[in-house]
């Protein structure tokens, strides 16, 4: 096994991937994002200061780490420019060690407009997207009409192709509603951030291959398994493969380069946007998790739906991704409860199942089967060793390991870099 590691979300996103990446990144030469785009919101807290990264890899704050935005990511040049500017001096420091794939597709203003208009048209069937243009950009990619970062090398040709793409998007908008594009305004808005990005664009596939086995790579997943376009709660998903497959197709490295797969699991469940979530709590317990856990979207600020830990979801995500180790986050948020229900199966049409059904209607009708574990009252934030945890918290961790069959190697007890137990 090589030294590389992959960090993947195993629920509906926001599991705490950013923090885990930040904690690990100092031990790696490269951090690579492979899919998704500015729909991600990855929080890192360093010495009490919070930074939310959307497009930039969460290794950005480590001065010796090279950050790579791989070919599977969709990049909004304006969002990238703003994110680098928001980082201030840290952004200037990052620029020379940021590499952007020439094969990555560009998210353009038309994609964001289509994202919004398409959602409005869906009425009650809205996905609740982040409106960052992700779905429409990936659609153009699959449709073979997208624009890739590598085209920036020849600005005249790029502008010509951009005009063709915008004209197609305008025709699409005319068909689905009455909104139209101001093509000249979009060009004026888009070209300067594209120009600023161009020097960072390179053949990242070749760059990564040239690094060789001497360099260590940390792959940063975005979103989570239940938002995966194939394995998630379709159609209430994002438009990329958020799991181990996306790591390979989104970086150009191979299965031999993967190394350890770390699955991030929040100690309870959250979801932003629409779609089934069997353990959702719409009562005071859900409200309490939201308040104590600070469960508001890092990208859109929307309140996250909250519920008990769902081990059907976690077990399924471990299986489809070949997870070696679980990093359990936010265990501290569960303090102060006398008991903690954990979902171990669903009842669907009178049958007990322990996997995620493919039909969305089956998942919508799934009744969670709970086992109830004892809770604990102690504050966990100062625990640094497994044995510092109260017995009931240790039992909670052991229960996850028993049911899912994967070791919990890492436990988060607060948002800060140091608030972690390594086992
Ligand atoms: P990501 O999208 O997976 O990177 O997760 P987000 O950053 O969207 O949301 C996770 C939130 O939980 C952030 O506010 C983190 O600062 C916070 N967080 C991460 N790990 C822990 C933990 O172990 N305990 C607590 N209390 N907060 C944590
Ligand atoms: P991180 O990386 C949580 C959700 C949206 C919506 C669906 C589709 O921070 O975990 P999209 O804009 O991708 O077309 O929206 O996916 N979603 C996320 N939820 N965390 C994320 O990223 C998400 N990225 C997208 O809320 O339901
Ligand atoms: Mg997030």
Short mmCIF file of C-alpha atoms and ligand atoms in Angstrom, two decimals:
data_model
loop_
_atom_site.label_atom_id
_atom_site.label_comp_id
_atom_site.label_asym_id
_atom_site.label_seq_id
_atom_site.Cartn_x
_atom_site.Cartn_y
_atom_site.Cartn_z
CA UNK A 1 0.00 0.00 0.00
CA UNK A 2 1.35 3.45 -0.89
CA UNK A 3 1.31 6.48 1.40
CA UNK A 4 -1.56 8.23 -0.36
CA UNK A 5 -4.91 8.76 1.31
CA UNK A 6 -8.40 9.52 0.04
CA UNK A 7 -10.94 11.44 2.11
CA UNK A 8 -14.58 10.86 1.15
CA UNK A 9 -17.89 11.97 2.67
CA UNK A 10 -20.11 8.99 3.47
CA UNK A 11 -23.43 10.76 4.08
CA UNK A 12 -25.07 13.76 2.37
CA UNK A 13 -22.01 16.03 2.49
CA UNK A 14 -20.82 18.38 5.24
CA UNK A 15 -19.40 15.51 7.29
CA UNK A 16 -16.31 17.55 8.18
CA UNK A 17 -14.06 16.65 5.23
CA UNK A 18 -12.40 20.09 5.26
CA UNK A 19 -11.25 19.72 8.83
CA UNK A 20 -9.88 16.21 8.30
CA UNK A 21 -8.04 17.32 5.14
CA UNK A 22 -6.57 20.29 7.01
CA UNK A 23 -5.41 18.07 9.87
CA UNK A 24 -3.78 15.58 7.49
CA UNK A 25 -2.48 17.96 4.79
CA UNK A 26 0.70 18.95 6.64
CA UNK A 27 1.94 15.37 6.16
CA UNK A 28 1.40 15.37 2.38
CA UNK A 29 3.10 16.91 -0.64
CA UNK A 30 -0.08 17.36 -2.67
CA UNK A 31 -3.79 17.81 -2.02
CA UNK A 32 -6.01 17.07 -5.02
CA UNK A 33 -9.68 17.92 -5.59
CA UNK A 34 -11.24 15.55 -8.14
CA UNK A 35 -14.92 16.42 -8.62
CA UNK A 36 -17.67 18.88 -7.78
CA UNK A 37 -17.06 22.61 -7.82
CA UNK A 38 -18.01 25.67 -5.82
CA UNK A 39 -21.07 23.79 -4.52
CA UNK A 40 -18.69 22.41 -1.87
CA UNK A 41 -18.14 24.30 1.37
CA UNK A 42 -15.24 22.88 3.37
CA UNK A 43 -14.56 24.52 6.72
CA UNK A 44 -11.16 24.65 8.35
CA UNK A 45 -10.62 26.27 11.74
CA UNK A 46 -7.04 27.25 12.55
CA UNK A 47 -6.30 28.93 15.89
CA UNK A 48 -9.96 29.85 16.23
CA UNK A 49 -10.12 31.42 12.78
CA UNK A 50 -12.64 29.90 10.38
CA UNK A 51 -12.04 29.66 6.63
CA UNK A 52 -14.52 28.12 4.20
CA UNK A 53 -13.06 26.72 0.98
CA UNK A 54 -15.25 26.04 -2.02
CA UNK A 55 -13.10 25.38 -5.07
CA UNK A 56 -9.68 25.46 -3.49
CA UNK A 57 -8.36 22.28 -1.90
CA UNK A 58 -8.48 22.35 1.90
CA UNK A 59 -4.69 21.96 2.03
CA UNK A 60 -4.51 25.61 0.92
CA UNK A 61 -3.51 26.92 4.34
CA UNK A 62 -0.41 24.68 4.58
CA UNK A 63 2.45 26.64 2.98
CA UNK A 64 4.40 23.60 1.76
CA UNK A 65 1.48 21.81 0.10
CA UNK A 66 0.89 21.87 -3.67
CA UNK A 67 -2.83 22.15 -4.39
CA UNK A 68 -4.29 20.58 -7.51
CA UNK A 69 -7.75 21.12 -8.98
CA UNK A 70 -8.17 18.01 -11.09
CA UNK A 71 -9.86 17.39 -14.43
CA UNK A 72 -13.11 16.16 -12.83
CA UNK A 73 -13.78 19.49 -11.09
CA UNK A 74 -15.98 22.13 -12.70
CA UNK A 75 -14.45 25.56 -12.21
CA UNK A 76 -16.19 28.90 -12.00
CA UNK A 77 -13.39 31.39 -12.78
CA UNK A 78 -15.19 34.23 -11.03
CA UNK A 79 -15.73 32.15 -7.88
CA UNK A 80 -12.08 31.08 -7.97
CA UNK A 81 -10.89 34.67 -8.27
CA UNK A 82 -13.10 35.78 -5.36
CA UNK A 83 -12.03 32.85 -3.20
CA UNK A 84 -8.35 33.60 -3.73
CA UNK A 85 -8.96 37.30 -3.02
CA UNK A 86 -10.94 36.50 0.15
CA UNK A 87 -7.96 34.55 1.48
CA UNK A 88 -5.89 37.77 1.38
CA UNK A 89 -2.14 37.16 1.81
CA UNK A 90 -2.80 33.41 2.11
CA UNK A 91 -4.32 33.58 -1.40
CA UNK A 92 -1.20 35.29 -2.78
CA UNK A 93 0.91 32.64 -1.09
CA UNK A 94 -1.21 29.88 -2.63
CA UNK A 95 -1.21 31.04 -6.27
CA UNK A 96 2.31 29.76 -7.15
CA UNK A 97 1.52 26.33 -5.71
CA UNK A 98 -1.91 25.95 -7.28
CA UNK A 99 -2.28 23.82 -10.43
CA UNK A 100 -5.54 23.73 -12.38
CA UNK A 101 -6.29 20.97 -14.88
CA UNK A 102 -6.44 21.93 -18.54
CA UNK A 103 -9.16 19.27 -18.88
CA UNK A 104 -11.41 20.73 -16.17
CA UNK A 105 -14.62 22.30 -17.46
CA UNK A 106 -15.56 25.92 -16.90
CA UNK A 107 -18.72 26.94 -15.05
CA UNK A 108 -20.00 30.05 -16.83
CA UNK A 109 -22.68 32.58 -15.84
CA UNK A 110 -25.15 30.86 -18.22
CA UNK A 111 -24.81 27.63 -16.22
CA UNK A 112 -25.76 29.42 -13.02
CA UNK A 113 -28.76 31.07 -14.70
CA UNK A 114 -29.93 27.74 -16.17
CA UNK A 115 -29.46 26.09 -12.74
CA UNK A 116 -31.79 28.67 -11.17
CA UNK A 117 -34.40 28.70 -13.94
CA UNK A 118 -34.50 24.87 -14.17
CA UNK A 119 -35.03 24.66 -10.41
CA UNK A 120 -37.86 27.22 -10.54
CA UNK A 121 -39.56 25.18 -13.26
CA UNK A 122 -39.40 22.01 -11.17
CA UNK A 123 -41.82 23.46 -8.62
CA UNK A 124 -42.40 20.87 -5.88
CA UNK A 125 -39.76 18.56 -7.39
CA UNK A 126 -36.88 20.98 -6.79
CA UNK A 127 -33.54 19.37 -5.96
CA UNK A 128 -32.59 22.38 -3.86
CA UNK A 129 -29.28 22.86 -5.66
CA UNK A 130 -26.66 25.31 -4.50
CA UNK A 131 -27.31 27.25 -7.75
CA UNK A 132 -23.60 27.28 -8.51
CA UNK A 133 -24.22 26.03 -12.07
CA UNK A 134 -22.91 22.54 -11.34
CA UNK A 135 -25.57 20.41 -13.07
CA UNK A 136 -25.75 22.51 -16.26
CA UNK A 137 -21.94 22.58 -16.55
CA UNK A 138 -21.62 18.79 -16.18
CA UNK A 139 -24.51 18.46 -18.70
CA UNK A 140 -22.51 20.44 -21.26
CA UNK A 141 -19.47 18.29 -20.49
CA UNK A 142 -21.38 15.06 -21.10
CA UNK A 143 -23.08 16.64 -24.12
CA UNK A 144 -19.61 17.40 -25.53
CA UNK A 145 -20.25 21.12 -25.89
CA UNK A 146 -18.44 22.36 -22.76
CA UNK A 147 -15.44 24.67 -22.53
CA UNK A 148 -12.29 23.44 -20.81
CA UNK A 149 -9.64 25.43 -18.99
CA UNK A 150 -6.97 24.39 -21.50
CA UNK A 151 -8.70 26.47 -24.17
CA UNK A 152 -7.60 29.62 -22.36
CA UNK A 153 -4.20 29.30 -24.01
CA UNK A 154 -5.58 30.94 -27.17
CA UNK A 155 -7.82 33.81 -26.09
CA UNK A 156 -9.23 34.60 -29.54
CA UNK A 157 -10.27 30.99 -30.12
CA UNK A 158 -11.55 30.77 -26.54
CA UNK A 159 -13.77 33.81 -27.05
CA UNK A 160 -15.12 32.37 -30.29
CA UNK A 161 -16.02 29.09 -28.56
CA UNK A 162 -17.45 30.92 -25.59
CA UNK A 163 -19.78 32.85 -27.90
CA UNK A 164 -20.97 29.57 -29.47
CA UNK A 165 -21.61 28.05 -26.04
CA UNK A 166 -23.46 31.16 -24.83
CA UNK A 167 -25.62 31.22 -27.97
CA UNK A 168 -26.58 27.57 -27.33
CA UNK A 169 -27.36 28.37 -23.69
CA UNK A 170 -29.47 31.34 -24.79
CA UNK A 171 -31.50 29.10 -27.12
CA UNK A 172 -31.96 26.62 -24.26
CA UNK A 173 -33.19 29.41 -21.96
CA UNK A 174 -35.59 30.66 -24.64
CA UNK A 175 -37.09 27.16 -24.83
CA UNK A 176 -37.62 26.72 -21.10
CA UNK A 177 -38.65 30.24 -20.03
CA UNK A 178 -38.51 33.90 -20.88
CA UNK A 179 -35.08 34.74 -19.48
CA UNK A 180 -32.40 35.64 -22.05
CA UNK A 181 -28.64 36.15 -21.86
CA UNK A 182 -26.80 39.43 -22.29
CA UNK A 183 -23.91 37.83 -24.14
CA UNK A 184 -21.66 40.92 -24.27
CA UNK A 185 -22.10 41.52 -20.53
CA UNK A 186 -21.24 37.88 -19.81
CA UNK A 187 -18.10 38.12 -21.93
CA UNK A 188 -17.03 41.26 -20.09
CA UNK A 189 -17.62 39.54 -16.74
CA UNK A 190 -15.98 36.24 -17.67
CA UNK A 191 -12.85 37.05 -19.63
CA UNK A 192 -10.86 38.91 -16.90
CA UNK A 193 -11.07 36.09 -14.28
CA UNK A 194 -10.30 33.56 -17.03
CA UNK A 195 -7.18 35.54 -17.94
CA UNK A 196 -6.13 35.64 -14.28
CA UNK A 197 -6.55 31.89 -14.01
CA UNK A 198 -4.70 30.98 -17.20
CA UNK A 199 -1.14 30.93 -15.75
CA UNK A 200 -2.19 28.27 -13.22
CA UNK A 201 -3.67 25.97 -15.87
CA UNK A 202 -1.55 22.98 -16.77
CA UNK A 203 -1.70 19.30 -17.71
CA UNK A 204 -2.32 18.09 -14.15
CA UNK A 205 -2.56 14.45 -15.27
CA UNK A 206 1.00 14.57 -16.54
CA UNK A 207 2.05 16.74 -13.57
CA UNK A 208 0.69 14.16 -11.11
CA UNK A 209 2.30 11.27 -12.97
CA UNK A 210 5.66 13.06 -12.96
CA UNK A 211 5.52 13.51 -9.21
CA UNK A 212 6.10 9.77 -8.95
CA UNK A 213 5.77 7.58 -5.92
CA UNK A 214 8.22 9.69 -3.89
CA UNK A 215 5.52 12.31 -3.39
CA UNK A 216 2.46 11.69 -1.24
CA UNK A 217 -1.03 12.62 -2.39
CA UNK A 218 -4.10 13.41 -0.32
CA UNK A 219 -7.28 13.23 -2.39
CA UNK A 220 -10.10 15.48 -1.19
CA UNK A 221 -13.63 14.31 -1.94
CA UNK A 222 -16.47 16.79 -2.13
CA UNK A 223 -20.15 16.15 -1.29
CA UNK A 224 -20.96 12.66 -0.02
CA UNK A 225 -21.95 9.18 -1.16
CA UNK A 226 -25.67 9.81 -0.89
CA UNK A 227 -25.31 12.74 -3.30
CA UNK A 228 -23.48 10.59 -5.88
CA UNK A 229 -25.07 10.75 -9.33
CA UNK A 230 -25.13 6.92 -9.57
CA UNK A 231 -25.28 5.63 -6.00
CA UNK A 232 -27.07 8.48 -4.23
CA UNK A 233 -30.73 9.35 -3.77
CA UNK A 234 -31.30 10.09 -7.46
CA UNK A 235 -32.66 12.52 -8.64
CA UNK A 236 -31.94 14.41 -5.40
CA UNK A 237 -28.20 14.28 -5.92
CA UNK A 238 -25.36 16.34 -7.34
CA UNK A 239 -24.06 15.78 -10.86
CA UNK A 240 -20.76 14.01 -10.19
CA UNK A 241 -19.44 10.74 -8.81
CA UNK A 242 -18.57 11.66 -5.26
CA UNK A 243 -16.91 8.37 -4.35
CA UNK A 244 -13.80 6.42 -5.12
CA UNK A 245 -14.61 6.25 -8.84
CA UNK A 246 -14.66 10.04 -9.05
CA UNK A 247 -11.22 10.20 -7.43
CA UNK A 248 -9.72 8.16 -10.26
CA UNK A 249 -11.60 9.66 -13.21
CA UNK A 250 -11.23 13.14 -11.74
CA UNK A 251 -7.47 13.09 -11.23
CA UNK A 252 -5.97 10.79 -13.87
CA UNK A 253 -4.21 8.77 -11.19
CA UNK A 254 -5.02 5.08 -11.11
CA UNK A 255 -6.39 2.59 -8.59
CA UNK A 256 -2.77 1.75 -7.76
CA UNK A 257 -2.30 5.30 -6.46
CA UNK A 258 -5.29 5.33 -4.16
CA UNK A 259 -3.84 4.10 -0.86
CA UNK A 260 -5.96 4.27 2.30
CA UNK A 261 -9.61 5.29 1.90
CA UNK A 262 -10.84 7.34 4.84
CA UNK A 263 -14.60 7.75 5.06
CA UNK A 264 -15.88 10.75 6.98
CA UNK A 265 -18.98 10.13 9.07
CA UNK A 266 -20.75 12.74 11.15
CA UNK A 267 -21.93 11.23 14.45
CA UNK A 268 -25.50 12.06 13.39
CA UNK A 269 -27.03 12.80 9.97
CA UNK A 270 -27.56 16.06 8.09
CA UNK A 271 -28.75 16.96 4.63
CA UNK A 272 -29.19 20.26 2.77
CA UNK A 273 -31.69 20.44 -0.07
CA UNK A 274 -34.58 18.15 -0.96
CA UNK A 275 -34.91 14.37 -1.09
CA UNK A 276 -35.48 11.46 1.28
CA UNK A 277 -33.65 11.26 4.60
CA UNK A 278 -35.12 8.40 6.64
CA UNK A 279 -33.81 9.46 10.07
CA UNK A 280 -34.72 13.14 9.73
CA UNK A 281 -36.11 14.69 12.93
CA UNK A 282 -38.62 17.47 12.37
CA UNK A 283 -39.14 17.93 16.12
CA UNK A 284 -37.24 19.61 18.97
CA UNK A 285 -34.51 16.93 18.83
CA UNK A 286 -33.73 17.92 15.23
CA UNK A 287 -33.74 21.60 16.17
CA UNK A 288 -31.39 20.89 19.09
CA UNK A 289 -28.91 19.06 16.81
CA UNK A 290 -29.02 21.98 14.37
CA UNK A 291 -28.36 24.54 17.10
CA UNK A 292 -25.70 22.60 19.00
CA UNK A 293 -23.97 21.42 15.81
CA UNK A 294 -24.18 24.81 14.07
CA UNK A 295 -25.82 23.04 11.15
CA UNK A 296 -26.16 25.79 8.57
CA UNK A 297 -24.79 25.36 5.04
CA UNK A 298 -21.18 26.51 4.54
CA UNK A 299 -21.98 27.49 0.93
CA UNK A 300 -25.57 28.72 0.97
CA UNK A 301 -26.23 29.34 4.68
CA UNK A 302 -29.39 27.19 4.49
CA UNK A 303 -30.40 25.37 7.68
CA UNK A 304 -29.39 21.72 7.40
CA UNK A 305 -31.98 19.02 8.01
CA UNK A 306 -30.83 16.97 11.02
CA UNK A 307 -31.50 13.47 12.29
CA UNK A 308 -30.06 10.44 14.07
CA UNK A 309 -27.09 8.48 12.78
CA UNK A 310 -28.10 6.21 9.91
CA UNK A 311 -25.87 3.14 9.70
CA UNK A 312 -27.70 1.83 6.63
CA UNK A 313 -26.30 4.85 4.81
CA UNK A 314 -22.84 4.49 6.36
CA UNK A 315 -22.59 0.74 5.71
CA UNK A 316 -23.67 1.16 2.08
CA UNK A 317 -21.19 4.01 1.56
CA UNK A 318 -18.37 1.94 3.09
CA UNK A 319 -19.14 -0.93 0.74
CA UNK A 320 -19.35 1.09 -2.49
CA UNK A 321 -16.13 2.97 -1.71
CA UNK A 322 -14.03 0.25 -0.08
CA UNK A 323 -13.52 2.36 3.04
CA UNK A 324 -10.54 1.28 5.15
CA UNK A 325 -11.00 3.66 8.09
CA UNK A 326 -13.82 5.83 9.38
CA UNK A 327 -13.15 9.32 10.75
CA UNK A 328 -16.09 10.07 13.03
CA UNK A 329 -16.76 13.81 13.40
CA UNK A 330 -18.82 15.94 15.78
CA UNK A 331 -19.15 13.31 18.50
CA UNK A 332 -18.99 16.26 20.93
CA UNK A 333 -22.31 17.56 19.58
CA UNK A 334 -24.15 14.51 20.98
CA UNK A 335 -23.25 15.26 24.64
CA UNK A 336 -26.13 15.91 27.01
CA UNK A 337 -28.62 13.27 25.81
CA UNK A 338 -29.86 10.43 27.97
CA UNK A 339 -30.17 8.12 24.99
CA UNK A 340 -29.18 8.02 21.34
CA UNK A 341 -31.19 6.12 18.73
CA UNK A 342 -29.12 4.73 15.84
CA UNK A 343 -30.76 3.46 12.66
CA UNK A 344 -29.60 -0.08 11.79
CA UNK A 345 -32.12 -1.08 9.10
CA UNK A 346 -35.21 0.13 7.25
CA UNK A 347 -38.63 -1.37 6.86
CA UNK A 348 -39.78 -0.97 3.26
CA UNK A 349 -43.25 -2.29 2.38
CA UNK A 350 -43.16 -4.58 5.43
CA UNK A 351 -39.70 -5.99 4.61
CA UNK A 352 -36.53 -5.33 6.61
CA UNK A 353 -33.65 -4.14 4.43
CA UNK A 354 -30.08 -3.12 5.29
CA UNK A 355 -29.09 -1.38 2.09
CA UNK A 356 -30.15 1.70 0.13
CA UNK A 357 -32.88 0.87 -2.38
CA UNK A 358 -32.41 2.18 -5.91
CA UNK A 359 -36.01 3.40 -6.30
CA UNK A 360 -36.48 6.77 -4.70
CA UNK A 361 -40.10 5.88 -3.79
CA UNK A 362 -38.83 2.94 -1.71
CA UNK A 363 -36.45 5.17 0.20
CA UNK A 364 -39.17 7.79 0.67
CA UNK A 365 -41.35 5.12 2.25
CA UNK A 366 -38.56 3.60 4.37
CA UNK A 367 -39.21 3.45 8.11
CA UNK A 368 -36.01 3.49 10.16
CA UNK A 369 -35.43 0.61 12.59
CA UNK A 370 -33.61 1.99 15.62
CA UNK A 371 -31.45 0.55 18.34
CA UNK A 372 -31.12 2.88 21.28
CA UNK A 373 -27.77 3.39 22.95
CA UNK A 374 -27.10 5.16 26.25
CA UNK A 375 -26.05 8.80 25.97
CA UNK A 376 -23.55 10.79 28.05
CA UNK A 377 -23.53 14.20 29.67
CA UNK A 378 -19.81 15.06 29.69
CA UNK A 379 -18.27 17.72 27.45
CA UNK A 380 -15.91 15.88 25.08
CA UNK A 381 -13.99 18.85 23.68
CA UNK A 382 -10.92 18.35 25.85
CA UNK A 383 -10.64 14.57 25.25
CA UNK A 384 -7.50 13.67 23.29
CA UNK A 385 -7.30 9.91 23.89
CA UNK A 386 -9.96 7.27 23.34
CA UNK A 387 -9.90 6.39 27.01
CA UNK A 388 -10.66 10.02 27.95
CA UNK A 389 -14.14 9.52 26.47
CA UNK A 390 -17.01 8.53 28.76
CA UNK A 391 -17.94 4.87 28.54
CA UNK A 392 -21.19 5.54 26.66
CA UNK A 393 -19.32 7.53 24.00
CA UNK A 394 -16.82 4.68 23.58
CA UNK A 395 -19.77 2.30 23.31
CA UNK A 396 -21.29 4.49 20.57
CA UNK A 397 -18.03 4.30 18.58
CA UNK A 398 -17.72 0.54 19.11
CA UNK A 399 -21.33 0.06 17.97
CA UNK A 400 -20.56 1.78 14.65
CA UNK A 401 -17.49 -0.44 14.17
CA UNK A 402 -19.45 -3.61 14.97
CA UNK A 403 -22.37 -2.80 12.69
CA UNK A 404 -20.42 -1.43 9.74
CA UNK A 405 -17.34 -3.63 10.04
CA UNK A 406 -14.91 -0.74 9.57
CA UNK A 407 -12.48 0.61 12.18
CA UNK A 408 -13.05 4.13 13.54
CA UNK A 409 -9.50 5.50 13.51
CA UNK A 410 -10.20 9.13 14.23
CA UNK A 411 -12.77 10.98 16.34
CA UNK A 412 -13.56 14.70 16.11
CA UNK A 413 -14.47 16.43 19.36
CA UNK A 414 -14.57 20.05 18.14
CA UNK A 415 -14.01 22.17 15.02
CA UNK A 416 -10.36 23.09 15.70
CA UNK A 417 -7.29 21.45 14.16
CA UNK A 418 -6.26 20.00 17.51
CA UNK A 419 -9.70 18.81 18.62
CA UNK A 420 -9.22 15.25 17.54
CA UNK A 421 -8.59 11.78 18.95
CA UNK A 422 -6.34 9.51 16.85
CA UNK A 423 -6.56 5.85 17.78
P1 LIG B 1 -17.40 19.47 4.79
O1 LIG B 1 -18.22 20.03 3.69
O2 LIG B 1 -17.46 17.98 4.88
O3 LIG B 1 -15.97 19.95 4.78
O4 LIG B 1 -18.05 20.00 6.15
P2 LIG B 1 -18.54 21.51 6.45
O5 LIG B 1 -17.34 22.36 6.64
O6 LIG B 1 -19.54 21.93 5.45
O7 LIG B 1 -19.33 21.29 7.80
C1 LIG B 1 -18.73 20.69 8.92
C2 LIG B 1 -18.85 21.66 10.10
O8 LIG B 1 -18.53 20.99 11.28
C3 LIG B 1 -17.87 22.82 10.03
O9 LIG B 1 -18.47 23.94 10.63
C4 LIG B 1 -16.69 22.33 10.86
O10 LIG B 1 -15.94 23.40 11.42
C5 LIG B 1 -17.40 21.56 11.93
N1 LIG B 1 -16.66 20.42 12.49
C6 LIG B 1 -15.86 19.52 11.86
N2 LIG B 1 -15.47 18.54 12.71
C7 LIG B 1 -16.04 18.83 13.90
C8 LIG B 1 -16.07 18.17 15.17
O11 LIG B 1 -15.49 17.11 15.37
N3 LIG B 1 -16.81 18.78 16.16
C9 LIG B 1 -17.48 19.95 15.97
N4 LIG B 1 -18.18 20.46 16.97
N5 LIG B 1 -17.49 20.58 14.78
C10 LIG B 1 -16.78 20.02 13.78
P1 LIG B 2 -19.65 19.55 0.65
O1 LIG B 2 -18.47 19.25 -0.22
C1 LIG B 2 -23.96 19.29 1.21
C2 LIG B 2 -26.42 19.27 -2.40
C3 LIG B 2 -27.33 20.47 -2.63
C4 LIG B 2 -28.46 19.81 -3.36
C5 LIG B 2 -27.75 18.78 -4.24
C6 LIG B 2 -27.48 19.24 -5.67
O2 LIG B 2 -19.55 20.83 1.40
O3 LIG B 2 -20.00 18.37 1.49
P2 LIG B 2 -25.75 20.97 -6.73
O4 LIG B 2 -25.57 22.44 -6.48
O5 LIG B 2 -24.55 20.15 -6.47
O6 LIG B 2 -26.36 20.68 -8.06
O7 LIG B 2 -26.88 20.54 -5.65
O8 LIG B 2 -26.53 18.51 -3.60
N1 LIG B 2 -25.00 19.60 -2.21
C7 LIG B 2 -24.38 19.54 -1.02
N2 LIG B 2 -24.86 19.28 0.22
N3 LIG B 2 -22.64 19.50 1.04
C8 LIG B 2 -22.14 19.73 -0.19
O9 LIG B 2 -20.82 19.81 -0.44
C9 LIG B 2 -23.02 19.79 -1.29
N4 LIG B 2 -22.87 20.02 -2.61
C10 LIG B 2 -24.09 19.88 -3.16
O10 LIG B 2 -27.75 21.03 -1.41
O11 LIG B 2 -29.29 19.11 -2.47
MG1 LIG B 3 -19.71 21.43 3.38
#
